[in-house]
PDB file of C-alpha atoms in Angstrom:
ATOM      1  CA  UNK V1117      17.911 -16.664 -15.051  1.00  0.00           C
ATOM      2  CA  UNK V1118      16.957 -13.042 -15.728  1.00  0.00           C
ATOM      3  CA  UNK V1119      13.792 -11.895 -14.021  1.00  0.00           C
ATOM      4  CA  UNK V1120      13.794 -14.787 -11.566  1.00  0.00           C
ATOM      5  CA  UNK V1121      13.826 -12.501  -8.512  1.00  0.00           C
ATOM      6  CA  UNK V1122      10.817 -11.939  -6.305  1.00  0.00           C
ATOM      7  CA  UNK V1123       7.825 -10.724  -8.350  1.00  0.00           C
ATOM      8  CA  UNK V1124       7.375  -7.724  -6.081  1.00  0.00           C
ATOM      9  CA  UNK V1125      10.873  -6.338  -6.752  1.00  0.00           C
ATOM     10  CA  UNK V1126       9.800  -3.987  -9.570  1.00  0.00           C
ATOM     11  CA  UNK V1127       6.908  -2.712  -7.440  1.00  0.00           C
ATOM     12  CA  UNK V1128       9.284  -2.159  -4.525  1.00  0.00           C
ATOM     13  CA  UNK V1129      11.663  -0.185  -6.762  1.00  0.00           C
ATOM     14  CA  UNK V1130       8.752   1.867  -8.097  1.00  0.00           C
ATOM     15  CA  UNK V1131       7.506   2.597  -4.588  1.00  0.00           C
ATOM     16  CA  UNK V1132      11.008   3.514  -3.394  1.00  0.00           C
ATOM     17  CA  UNK V1133      11.485   5.851  -6.361  1.00  0.00           C
ATOM     18  CA  UNK V1134       8.115   7.516  -5.741  1.00  0.00           C
ATOM     19  CA  UNK V1135       8.781   7.927  -2.024  1.00  0.00           C
ATOM     20  CA  UNK V1136      12.229   9.412  -2.651  1.00  0.00           C
ATOM     21  CA  UNK V1137      10.713  11.737  -5.284  1.00  0.00           C
ATOM     22  CA  UNK V1138       8.190  13.072  -2.767  1.00  0.00           C
ATOM     23  CA  UNK V1139      10.756  13.327   0.044  1.00  0.00           C
ATOM     24  CA  UNK V1140      12.992  15.379  -2.248  1.00  0.00           C
ATOM     25  CA  UNK V1141      10.101  17.815  -2.693  1.00  0.00           C
ATOM     26  CA  UNK V1142       8.824  16.551  -6.047  1.00  0.00           C
ATOM     27  CA  UNK V1143       5.206  17.351  -6.748  1.00  0.00           C
ATOM     28  CA  UNK V1144       2.484  14.736  -6.692  1.00  0.00           C
ATOM     29  CA  UNK V1145       1.190  15.932 -10.092  1.00  0.00           C
ATOM     30  CA  UNK V1146       4.615  15.499 -11.713  1.00  0.00           C
ATOM     31  CA  UNK V1147       5.005  12.073 -10.103  1.00  0.00           C
ATOM     32  CA  UNK V1148       1.601  11.107 -11.507  1.00  0.00           C
ATOM     33  CA  UNK V1149       2.872  11.929 -14.994  1.00  0.00           C
ATOM     34  CA  UNK V1150       6.167  10.072 -14.482  1.00  0.00           C
ATOM     35  CA  UNK V1151       4.389   6.958 -13.235  1.00  0.00           C
ATOM     36  CA  UNK V1152       1.753   7.173 -15.956  1.00  0.00           C
ATOM     37  CA  UNK V1153      -1.263   7.134 -13.663  1.00  0.00           C
ATOM     38  CA  UNK V1154      -4.559   8.400 -15.035  1.00  0.00           C
ATOM     39  CA  UNK V1155      -5.727   9.441 -11.567  1.00  0.00           C
ATOM     40  CA  UNK V1156      -3.827  11.284  -8.842  1.00  0.00           C
ATOM     41  CA  UNK V1157      -5.697   9.074  -6.339  1.00  0.00           C
ATOM     42  CA  UNK V1158      -3.619   6.124  -7.545  1.00  0.00           C
ATOM     43  CA  UNK V1159      -0.409   8.149  -7.240  1.00  0.00           C
ATOM     44  CA  UNK V1160      -1.235   9.145  -3.658  1.00  0.00           C
ATOM     45  CA  UNK V1161      -0.521   5.598  -2.451  1.00  0.00           C
ATOM     46  CA  UNK V1162       3.106   6.185  -3.438  1.00  0.00           C
ATOM     47  CA  UNK V1163       3.180   9.571  -1.780  1.00  0.00           C
ATOM     48  CA  UNK V1164       4.478   8.580   1.644  1.00  0.00           C
ATOM     49  CA  UNK V1165       6.548  11.436   2.980  1.00  0.00           C
ATOM     50  CA  UNK V1166       9.034  11.536   5.803  1.00  0.00           C
ATOM     51  CA  UNK V1167       8.723  13.467   9.038  1.00  0.00           C
ATOM     52  CA  UNK V1168      11.820  15.392   7.919  1.00  0.00           C
ATOM     53  CA  UNK V1169      10.007  16.654   4.812  1.00  0.00           C
ATOM     54  CA  UNK V1170       7.030  17.733   6.897  1.00  0.00           C
ATOM     55  CA  UNK V1171       9.350  19.662   9.212  1.00  0.00           C
ATOM     56  CA  UNK V1172      11.180  21.308   6.271  1.00  0.00           C
ATOM     57  CA  UNK V1173       7.893  22.368   4.693  1.00  0.00           C
ATOM     58  CA  UNK V1174       6.612  23.765   7.988  1.00  0.00           C
ATOM     59  CA  UNK V1175       9.832  25.769   8.379  1.00  0.00           C
ATOM     60  CA  UNK V1176       9.574  26.997   4.758  1.00  0.00           C
ATOM     61  CA  UNK V1177       5.995  28.135   5.268  1.00  0.00           C
ATOM     62  CA  UNK V1178       6.944  29.899   8.511  1.00  0.00           C
ATOM     63  CA  UNK V1179       9.726  31.699   6.621  1.00  0.00           C
ATOM     64  CA  UNK V1180       7.338  32.742   3.852  1.00  0.00           C
ATOM     65  CA  UNK V1181       4.870  34.098   6.384  1.00  0.00           C
ATOM     66  CA  UNK V1182       7.642  35.926   8.208  1.00  0.00           C
ATOM     67  CA  UNK V1183       9.138  37.491   5.074  1.00  0.00           C
ATOM     68  CA  UNK V1184       6.078  37.642   2.859  1.00  0.00           C
ATOM     69  CA  UNK V1185       8.022  36.015   0.029  1.00  0.00           C
ATOM     70  CA  UNK V1186       7.480  32.945  -2.114  1.00  0.00           C
ATOM     71  CA  UNK V1187       9.771  29.981  -1.320  1.00  0.00           C
ATOM     72  CA  UNK V1188      11.769  32.193   1.005  1.00  0.00           C
ATOM     73  CA  UNK V1189      13.123  34.288  -1.886  1.00  0.00           C
ATOM     74  CA  UNK V1190      12.357  37.721  -3.258  1.00  0.00           C
ATOM     75  CA  UNK V1191      11.394  36.466  -6.728  1.00  0.00           C
TER      76      UNK V1191
END
């Protein structure tokens, strides 16, 4: 029977999508729009990020400070 899986499955998929979005560097504001939330506060619960993303962002910021460029490029 279609839809007979656990009731939390769609929420789990939504949470997984949102977490992957953030870990790939997607913005919280864009995710808010994709998920259709009226408040970014609601979207923040989906915004879990990995330690790897934190490390990549720290390295990116260090590079920007070192080179004085945005996103590590000369644009």
